[in-house]
Each structure stands twice: as structure tokens, then as C-alpha cells.
Amino acid sequence: MNPYTNKGNKATRTGFGEGLLAAGQLNDNVIAIGADITSSVGVDLFASAFPDRFISLGIAEQNCVAVAAGLALEGKIPVFSTYGVFAALRAADQIRVSVCYNNVHVIIGGAHAGVSVGPDGATHQALEDLSIMQALPNMTLLSPCDATETKNAALAAILQCRGPVYIRFGREPMPDFTDPNIPFKIGKASEMLKGDDLTLIATGHLVWEALLAAQILEKQGITARVLNMSTIKPIDREAVIRCAAETRAIITVEEHQINGGLGSAVAGVVVTECPVPMAFIGMKDQFGESGPPLELMKKFGMDAASIADTALHLFRKKMSD
Amino acid sequence: MESFQTTDGHLLREHATIIRQLVLQSLTEAGSGHLGASLGLADVFTALYFSVLRHDPAKPQWPERDRLVLSIGHAAPVLYATLAHAGYFKTEELQSLRKLGSRLQGHPGRDHGLPGLELSAGSLGQGLSVAIGMALAARFDGLNHTVFVVMGDGELQEGSVWEAAMAASHHHLDNLVAIVDRNGVQIDGPTEKVMHLEPLADKWKSFGWNVAECDGHNREQLIETLKHRRNATQPLVVLAHTIMGKGIPAIEGDYRWHGKVPSREQLPGFLKDLRNMHKT
Ligand SMILES: [Mg+2]
């Protein structure tokens, strides 16, 4: 059974906003940059608490990112948040050169991750940000699983990290189930559920779906281990190798293109260190569309039932090999 | 410090000639790079580093120094030559330009540890934004230094420059000065043929900037323009009219020399041209 209790659905973007506010209370150098949609990406809390440390730059993401680099070069801790599609893609060159090549501590919040953005449709559903951010030298890439963890991840990203950080979160209220007293450890995956037959390595709010999928599998007599990969880069190699060696089958679960996201990062470790059968849950080289979040997750094979189905196939393959 | 605040015309001319010589020598040794903009900006860099900027080569991280951000990374040779001539590192190191393991990367890279280098840059259209961040930081910290940024004119075709222009004006950054190397040419030819920039001064004015135009080879005029800009409440842009390749008559204004360097055979003649210009 699922040992976690949903304390009530809450959007991870809200968690990000709380983390940013808390970081601002702890450190005067934290500065937030707004690109118009501040209330939608969790920056409004900070902006009303610290109006003097909020800089409005309008709908101009490229400028926002490079301004952040200038602030960071001077010792400030700039946090820039907007929709992931704009942050990671429109401003990719600025992130590459002004932020990553200069290796400055700029925190980029990528909101509206995945198809669960819902009715806004494909243009606003970030499904490529992990690929692009992962490819950049010096970048740390975080993808927490619920609002509570996102708050702690934001705190860690802002106050503990050095260098560039991209933190990804979603729009829709989703189950909030992790322990607020567990501090976020950058680069460390957490084992959410024990199991020996296969491992579901999930990221973002799909960790919850993976936990539900494990329940379905349990009824078929399969014990699935669930790993929350809340840091995509640097990936927790040790945890991946352990799961591969101990369960001999790995399914990655992400609300992102399967090209270049979590699945690719995990496969890179598995194939070089401990090759075992793998399967990939995620967007299969296509765009999303409008619709209710849960139905979209179902349509694109990211709900618990689809995950369990894929896992079952992989388990059978493993047993027949 | 005193030697960097000069207005002595003879001394400034001396500095400009030496910087041009160093640019020519280092680019010839490198065998590749961009000669045109570096020669064209030699007087601007002379005015900045030997008269306008508050800086100290012995303390490159001095918090109250004026910042100089080079947005057109391909003009790195003139920045390197100026920094070396001002004493940030030995001029011999200029011979390592563009070579493996060098601190003098083809386009500026801070990760290689060159003192005096404020920003890694090379992708056009980002320096003005970074300079805005630095100017905002100075305001947060109550420091009264100035942030200067050097841009190319072709660079102004990047849309992000105008995002930045809007933002600097919106935030009334009176501690920000942008210098545009208005040489009228870019790699494919004259700027007005590749993509019209005029009326350029009006564009900046309409974005809320103070605009000054000057002869980018008249060091006294540059110094006057860059130093006496107080009581402003808006950022300043200086359109510095320069000649690409200034100092070498055979290449002056020739856009084909944007991304070329002299051969070893050409170098002595080019250096002679510089000596002739120095005398006149
Ligand atoms: Mg030009």
C-alpha cells in the first residue's frame, strides 16, 4: 500500500513561492526578477514582502536572464522565474553564455512543467526544458516532487547552491505528501518505497503516480521500488547503480520528452555502469494539447495505470531474458 | 591611480599607438581573429582606461572600481592589449592570444582567470543587459561607480538590446553608460545595407536615453563626453563614430577586414603605418 498521505493538493509553484519568500527573509542579497506573470509563477509573495528587492523587467526573458547574471557577478542572489518554455528556451543563449559560461549563481524557476498545465495547450507546456538545461556546463537541475519538497528545494537552490540552478515546477494542484522536516539534499535521490522486482525512477509530481503504480503492481505480486529523482543534474549515480544492480529493471517516469530528460540521464548511468532492461515513461517526441490535466496525463501515458502497464511489460521481459 | 586620470594629449596619443601596436602584433601571432573593430576601438579604450575609468590594476576586484563590460566579444584583442598596457598583466602574455591554455581566449572567458576581465561574452546582444544588472547591484549597495558597456553597431540588430534599452530607461540607471562602436560596417557589408539602423540617435532617444554623438578617434572629445555627464537621471549612450581598421590606410573602413588578421609579411608595413599616424 501507499505509505504516504496526501495532506491536500497543492501546486508546486506555490511551494516555490514560499521557498523564495523564506530565502528572502534569511538573506538580504536575494533579489527577485519579474517578467510580468509574477503571481502565476510564485514570485508575488516575495514581491509584496520585499518590494525594494523586486525588479520588474517586463515580458523580456532574454534581458531578465542576462540582468540576473550582472547582479550575480556583483554578489547578489538573483532569482528569475517564469514559465519553463520561456525561461529555458527563449533565453537559452543568455543562460548558456551570460549565466553558465560566467558560472554565476543565478536561480531560474521554470514554471508550468509538463502537459498537466492543461487547457493552455502545447505552447505553454514545458516539455523540453530538462534536455536543454541538462546539456549546459555548470548547471544544477532540480525537479522536486510536491509543494513541500519544492519549498525546500527552492531554499537549497537559493541559499546553498553555487553557480547556475534551474528548478522546475508545475501549475496544477497535486498531492502534497513529503515530510517538511526533511531538508532538500542536492544531488541525492530518495527512496520512497522499497521493492526488489523493478525500480520506478520518477521526477516531479509523477513520483506520486509512481507510488500509485507500485500499489497496482503489488496486486500482481510485483514489488516496485520507487525512487524520487529530485535532482536531474548532477544525477545521483550511486542510487541509479544500486537500483539497477538490485532490481535489474528500471522504468523512468517524467512529464517531459523522453529525449534528453530524466530517462536519458538515468540511461547514461545504467548503460555504462550496470546495463539492465529499461523503459521510458514520458512524451514520445510530440507536443501536448489542451484538456484537463489528469486526462492529458492519461492520454500521454503518464498516469499510474499506464506506468504500471509499462512496468509489467518490462518485468516480464526481464524474467524471460 | 594618477596615471590613469590623464588628460595630457601627447600621453594619450602615445597610449593609443602602443595599444594598436599590441593589437596588431598579438593578432598576427594568433593567426586568426578580428582586427577591424580592435583597431577602430583603440582610441575609445585609451580614453576609458587612461582617463575616464576609476580603476587600479593592482586591485582588479576593488568594489568601487568602474566596470567595463565588453559586449562585442570579438573585440577582445583591444581589451587585452589595453589591460596589459595598463598593467593588469605582462604585455608578453598577449602573444598567447587564442592559443591552447591561454588566459586570452578568442572571445573573453573569465574561467581562464585573466585579471581585469569583467565578463565572459561573445554572443551578441547580452552585454547591455549584464551591465544593467551590475548597475542595479551598485544601486542596491549604495556604491557610486559607473558601469560602461561597449557594443558594436551591427550588434544593435539583436532584439534583446532593445529589451535592455527599455529596462535601463525604465529603471532610470544614471550610473550606466553604453558606448556604440558606430563604424557603419558589419561582416556582410555596410550596416545600412545589411539592416538599417538609422535614425539611430532618435531610436535611443525614443527609448528614454540621453544620447551623445562624437568622433570616436578624438580622445579629448570622448573623455569630455564620458566624464561630464552628471546631473543626468537617465542612462547615456555615446554613438562613437569610428573607422574600422583605423591606423592602417589600406584596410580602413573595409568590412572585409572585420574578421581578418595581417600576415607576418604584412605586419612590418602595418606597424610603419601606425608610426606615420603617430607623427601626424
Ligand atoms: Mg560595426
PDB file of N, CA, C and O in Angstrom, chain B residues 185-223:
ATOM      1  N   VAL B 185      29.840  49.423 -40.387  1.00  0.00           N
ATOM      2  CA  VAL B 185      30.023  48.173 -41.134  1.00  0.00           C
ATOM      3  C   VAL B 185      29.855  46.947 -40.234  1.00  0.00           C
ATOM      4  O   VAL B 185      29.950  47.025 -39.011  1.00  0.00           O
ATOM      5  N   GLN B 186      29.564  45.845 -40.864  1.00  0.00           N
ATOM      6  CA  GLN B 186      29.485  44.558 -40.185  1.00  0.00           C
ATOM      7  C   GLN B 186      29.958  43.503 -41.182  1.00  0.00           C
ATOM      8  O   GLN B 186      30.385  43.866 -42.295  1.00  0.00           O
ATOM      9  N   ILE B 187      29.919  42.234 -40.832  1.00  0.00           N
ATOM     10  CA  ILE B 187      30.609  41.231 -41.652  1.00  0.00           C
ATOM     11  C   ILE B 187      30.124  41.217 -43.099  1.00  0.00           C
ATOM     12  O   ILE B 187      30.910  41.144 -44.032  1.00  0.00           O
ATOM     13  N   ASP B 188      28.836  41.324 -43.312  1.00  0.00           N
ATOM     14  CA  ASP B 188      28.307  41.241 -44.673  1.00  0.00           C
ATOM     15  C   ASP B 188      28.403  42.542 -45.465  1.00  0.00           C
ATOM     16  O   ASP B 188      28.091  42.560 -46.657  1.00  0.00           O
ATOM     17  N   GLY B 189      28.773  43.627 -44.810  1.00  0.00           N
ATOM     18  CA  GLY B 189      28.887  44.894 -45.532  1.00  0.00           C
ATOM     19  C   GLY B 189      28.434  46.061 -44.688  1.00  0.00           C
ATOM     20  O   GLY B 189      28.398  45.986 -43.450  1.00  0.00           O
ATOM     21  N   PRO B 190      28.057  47.183 -45.332  1.00  0.00           N
ATOM     22  CA  PRO B 190      27.604  48.368 -44.580  1.00  0.00           C
ATOM     23  C   PRO B 190      26.343  48.032 -43.775  1.00  0.00           C
ATOM     24  O   PRO B 190      25.452  47.343 -44.275  1.00  0.00           O
ATOM     25  N   THR B 191      26.281  48.537 -42.539  1.00  0.00           N
ATOM     26  CA  THR B 191      25.118  48.233 -41.693  1.00  0.00           C
ATOM     27  C   THR B 191      23.817  48.665 -42.371  1.00  0.00           C
ATOM     28  O   THR B 191      22.808  47.971 -42.281  1.00  0.00           O
ATOM     29  N   GLU B 192      23.873  49.806 -43.078  1.00  0.00           N
ATOM     30  CA  GLU B 192      22.621  50.313 -43.654  1.00  0.00           C
ATOM     31  C   GLU B 192      22.147  49.453 -44.824  1.00  0.00           C
ATOM     32  O   GLU B 192      21.010  49.562 -45.251  1.00  0.00           O
ATOM     33  N   LYS B 193      23.040  48.609 -45.327  1.00  0.00           N
ATOM     34  CA  LYS B 193      22.660  47.707 -46.401  1.00  0.00           C
ATOM     35  C   LYS B 193      22.187  46.364 -45.822  1.00  0.00           C
ATOM     36  O   LYS B 193      21.231  45.765 -46.294  1.00  0.00           O
ATOM     37  N   VAL B 194      22.865  45.926 -44.764  1.00  0.00           N
ATOM     38  CA  VAL B 194      22.521  44.636 -44.147  1.00  0.00           C
ATOM     39  C   VAL B 194      21.203  44.744 -43.381  1.00  0.00           C
ATOM     40  O   VAL B 194      20.296  43.917 -43.552  1.00  0.00           O
ATOM     41  N   MET B 195      21.120  45.743 -42.534  1.00  0.00           N
ATOM     42  CA  MET B 195      19.879  46.030 -41.798  1.00  0.00           C
ATOM     43  C   MET B 195      19.952  47.445 -41.256  1.00  0.00           C
ATOM     44  O   MET B 195      20.748  47.755 -40.383  1.00  0.00           O
ATOM     45  N   HIS B 196      19.111  48.279 -41.809  1.00  0.00           N
ATOM     46  CA  HIS B 196      19.074  49.694 -41.491  1.00  0.00           C
ATOM     47  C   HIS B 196      19.058  49.975 -39.989  1.00  0.00           C
ATOM     48  O   HIS B 196      18.220  49.445 -39.275  1.00  0.00           O
ATOM     49  N   LEU B 197      19.954  50.837 -39.530  1.00  0.00           N
ATOM     50  CA  LEU B 197      19.965  51.222 -38.111  1.00  0.00           C
ATOM     51  C   LEU B 197      19.503  52.668 -37.899  1.00  0.00           C
ATOM     52  O   LEU B 197      19.021  53.017 -36.829  1.00  0.00           O
ATOM     53  N   GLU B 198      19.686  53.488 -38.917  1.00  0.00           N
ATOM     54  CA  GLU B 198      19.322  54.915 -38.777  1.00  0.00           C
ATOM     55  C   GLU B 198      17.805  55.095 -38.793  1.00  0.00           C
ATOM     56  O   GLU B 198      17.115  54.269 -39.405  1.00  0.00           O
ATOM     57  N   PRO B 199      17.269  56.133 -38.168  1.00  0.00           N
ATOM     58  CA  PRO B 199      17.988  57.158 -37.393  1.00  0.00           C
ATOM     59  C   PRO B 199      18.318  56.638 -35.990  1.00  0.00           C
ATOM     60  O   PRO B 199      17.430  56.527 -35.140  1.00  0.00           O
ATOM     61  N   LEU B 200      19.581  56.332 -35.788  1.00  0.00           N
ATOM     62  CA  LEU B 200      19.995  55.617 -34.579  1.00  0.00           C
ATOM     63  C   LEU B 200      19.868  56.458 -33.307  1.00  0.00           C
ATOM     64  O   LEU B 200      19.389  55.973 -32.277  1.00  0.00           O
ATOM     65  N   ALA B 201      20.289  57.711 -33.393  1.00  0.00           N
ATOM     66  CA  ALA B 201      20.196  58.567 -32.200  1.00  0.00           C
ATOM     67  C   ALA B 201      18.731  58.720 -31.776  1.00  0.00           C
ATOM     68  O   ALA B 201      18.400  58.657 -30.586  1.00  0.00           O
ATOM     69  N   ASP B 202      17.860  58.873 -32.769  1.00  0.00           N
ATOM     70  CA  ASP B 202      16.430  59.019 -32.463  1.00  0.00           C
ATOM     71  C   ASP B 202      15.863  57.765 -31.807  1.00  0.00           C
ATOM     72  O   ASP B 202      14.995  57.847 -30.931  1.00  0.00           O
ATOM     73  N   LYS B 203      16.345  56.609 -32.253  1.00  0.00           N
ATOM     74  CA  LYS B 203      15.867  55.361 -31.644  1.00  0.00           C
ATOM     75  C   LYS B 203      16.173  55.363 -30.148  1.00  0.00           C
ATOM     76  O   LYS B 203      15.306  55.086 -29.322  1.00  0.00           O
ATOM     77  N   TRP B 204      17.426  55.667 -29.806  1.00  0.00           N
ATOM     78  CA  TRP B 204      17.813  55.661 -28.382  1.00  0.00           C
ATOM     79  C   TRP B 204      17.040  56.730 -27.611  1.00  0.00           C
ATOM     80  O   TRP B 204      16.594  56.493 -26.483  1.00  0.00           O
ATOM     81  N   LYS B 205      16.900  57.911 -28.230  1.00  0.00           N
ATOM     82  CA  LYS B 205      16.155  58.992 -27.560  1.00  0.00           C
ATOM     83  C   LYS B 205      14.733  58.556 -27.264  1.00  0.00           C
ATOM     84  O   LYS B 205      14.196  58.788 -26.184  1.00  0.00           O
ATOM     85  N   SER B 206      14.130  57.891 -28.241  1.00  0.00           N
ATOM     86  CA  SER B 206      12.736  57.494 -28.048  1.00  0.00           C
ATOM     87  C   SER B 206      12.601  56.406 -26.982  1.00  0.00           C
ATOM     88  O   SER B 206      11.534  56.197 -26.422  1.00  0.00           O
ATOM     89  N   PHE B 207      13.714  55.720 -26.690  1.00  0.00           N
ATOM     90  CA  PHE B 207      13.701  54.739 -25.605  1.00  0.00           C
ATOM     91  C   PHE B 207      13.996  55.404 -24.259  1.00  0.00           C
ATOM     92  O   PHE B 207      14.095  54.718 -23.242  1.00  0.00           O
ATOM     93  N   GLY B 208      14.181  56.724 -24.260  1.00  0.00           N
ATOM     94  CA  GLY B 208      14.365  57.440 -22.992  1.00  0.00           C
ATOM     95  C   GLY B 208      15.799  57.643 -22.572  1.00  0.00           C
ATOM     96  O   GLY B 208      16.064  57.982 -21.417  1.00  0.00           O
ATOM     97  N   TRP B 209      16.741  57.444 -23.483  1.00  0.00           N
ATOM     98  CA  TRP B 209      18.154  57.588 -23.135  1.00  0.00           C
ATOM     99  C   TRP B 209      18.655  59.006 -23.452  1.00  0.00           C
ATOM    100  O   TRP B 209      18.128  59.656 -24.351  1.00  0.00           O
ATOM    101  N   ASN B 210      19.671  59.428 -22.731  1.00  0.00           N
ATOM    102  CA  ASN B 210      20.442  60.586 -23.152  1.00  0.00           C
ATOM    103  C   ASN B 210      21.385  60.113 -24.251  1.00  0.00           C
ATOM    104  O   ASN B 210      22.003  59.056 -24.121  1.00  0.00           O
ATOM    105  N   VAL B 211      21.484  60.899 -25.307  1.00  0.00           N
ATOM    106  CA  VAL B 211      22.301  60.478 -26.445  1.00  0.00           C
ATOM    107  C   VAL B 211      23.385  61.514 -26.718  1.00  0.00           C
ATOM    108  O   VAL B 211      23.116  62.716 -26.732  1.00  0.00           O
ATOM    109  N   ALA B 212      24.603  61.024 -26.904  1.00  0.00           N
ATOM    110  CA  ALA B 212      25.694  61.906 -27.331  1.00  0.00           C
ATOM    111  C   ALA B 212      26.359  61.271 -28.534  1.00  0.00           C
ATOM    112  O   ALA B 212      26.465  60.053 -28.611  1.00  0.00           O
ATOM    113  N   GLU B 213      26.759  62.091 -29.483  1.00  0.00           N
ATOM    114  CA  GLU B 213      27.499  61.561 -30.627  1.00  0.00           C
ATOM    115  C   GLU B 213      28.879  62.188 -30.602  1.00  0.00           C
ATOM    116  O   GLU B 213      29.024  63.378 -30.279  1.00  0.00           O
ATOM    117  N   CYS B 214      29.886  61.408 -30.913  1.00  0.00           N
ATOM    118  CA  CYS B 214      31.201  62.037 -31.015  1.00  0.00           C
ATOM    119  C   CYS B 214      32.117  61.270 -31.939  1.00  0.00           C
ATOM    120  O   CYS B 214      31.836  60.135 -32.319  1.00  0.00           O
ATOM    121  N   ASP B 215      33.211  61.934 -32.298  1.00  0.00           N
ATOM    122  CA  ASP B 215      34.239  61.324 -33.123  1.00  0.00           C
ATOM    123  C   ASP B 215      34.980  60.305 -32.246  1.00  0.00           C
ATOM    124  O   ASP B 215      35.649  60.679 -31.285  1.00  0.00           O
ATOM    125  N   GLY B 216      34.838  59.066 -32.595  1.00  0.00           N
ATOM    126  CA  GLY B 216      35.416  58.004 -31.775  1.00  0.00           C
ATOM    127  C   GLY B 216      36.925  57.906 -31.853  1.00  0.00           C
ATOM    128  O   GLY B 216      37.519  57.011 -31.245  1.00  0.00           O
ATOM    129  N   HIS B 217      37.552  58.807 -32.623  1.00  0.00           N
ATOM    130  CA  HIS B 217      39.016  58.829 -32.646  1.00  0.00           C
ATOM    131  C   HIS B 217      39.551  60.112 -32.015  1.00  0.00           C
ATOM    132  O   HIS B 217      40.750  60.294 -31.886  1.00  0.00           O
ATOM    133  N   ASN B 218      38.633  60.982 -31.620  1.00  0.00           N
ATOM    134  CA  ASN B 218      39.025  62.212 -30.931  1.00  0.00           C
ATOM    135  C   ASN B 218      38.984  61.940 -29.424  1.00  0.00           C
ATOM    136  O   ASN B 218      37.930  61.996 -28.788  1.00  0.00           O
ATOM    137  N   ARG B 219      40.154  61.622 -28.880  1.00  0.00           N
ATOM    138  CA  ARG B 219      40.208  61.170 -27.487  1.00  0.00           C
ATOM    139  C   ARG B 219      39.745  62.263 -26.517  1.00  0.00           C
ATOM    140  O   ARG B 219      39.081  61.964 -25.522  1.00  0.00           O
ATOM    141  N   GLU B 220      40.075  63.493 -26.798  1.00  0.00           N
ATOM    142  CA  GLU B 220      39.670  64.593 -25.904  1.00  0.00           C
ATOM    143  C   GLU B 220      38.138  64.709 -25.883  1.00  0.00           C
ATOM    144  O   GLU B 220      37.534  64.867 -24.823  1.00  0.00           O
ATOM    145  N   GLN B 221      37.564  64.596 -27.074  1.00  0.00           N
ATOM    146  CA  GLN B 221      36.109  64.690 -27.167  1.00  0.00           C
ATOM    147  C   GLN B 221      35.440  63.513 -26.440  1.00  0.00           C
ATOM    148  O   GLN B 221      34.442  63.685 -25.739  1.00  0.00           O
ATOM    149  N   LEU B 222      36.014  62.337 -26.613  1.00  0.00           N
ATOM    150  CA  LEU B 222      35.477  61.152 -25.927  1.00  0.00           C
ATOM    151  C   LEU B 222      35.518  61.343 -24.411  1.00  0.00           C
ATOM    152  O   LEU B 222      34.538  61.077 -23.707  1.00  0.00           O
ATOM    153  N   ILE B 223      36.656  61.819 -23.924  1.00  0.00           N
ATOM    154  CA  ILE B 223      36.829  61.999 -22.476  1.00  0.00           C
ATOM    155  C   ILE B 223      35.827  63.019 -21.944  1.00  0.00           C
ATOM    156  O   ILE B 223      35.167  62.797 -20.929  1.00  0.00           O
TER     157      ILE B 223
END
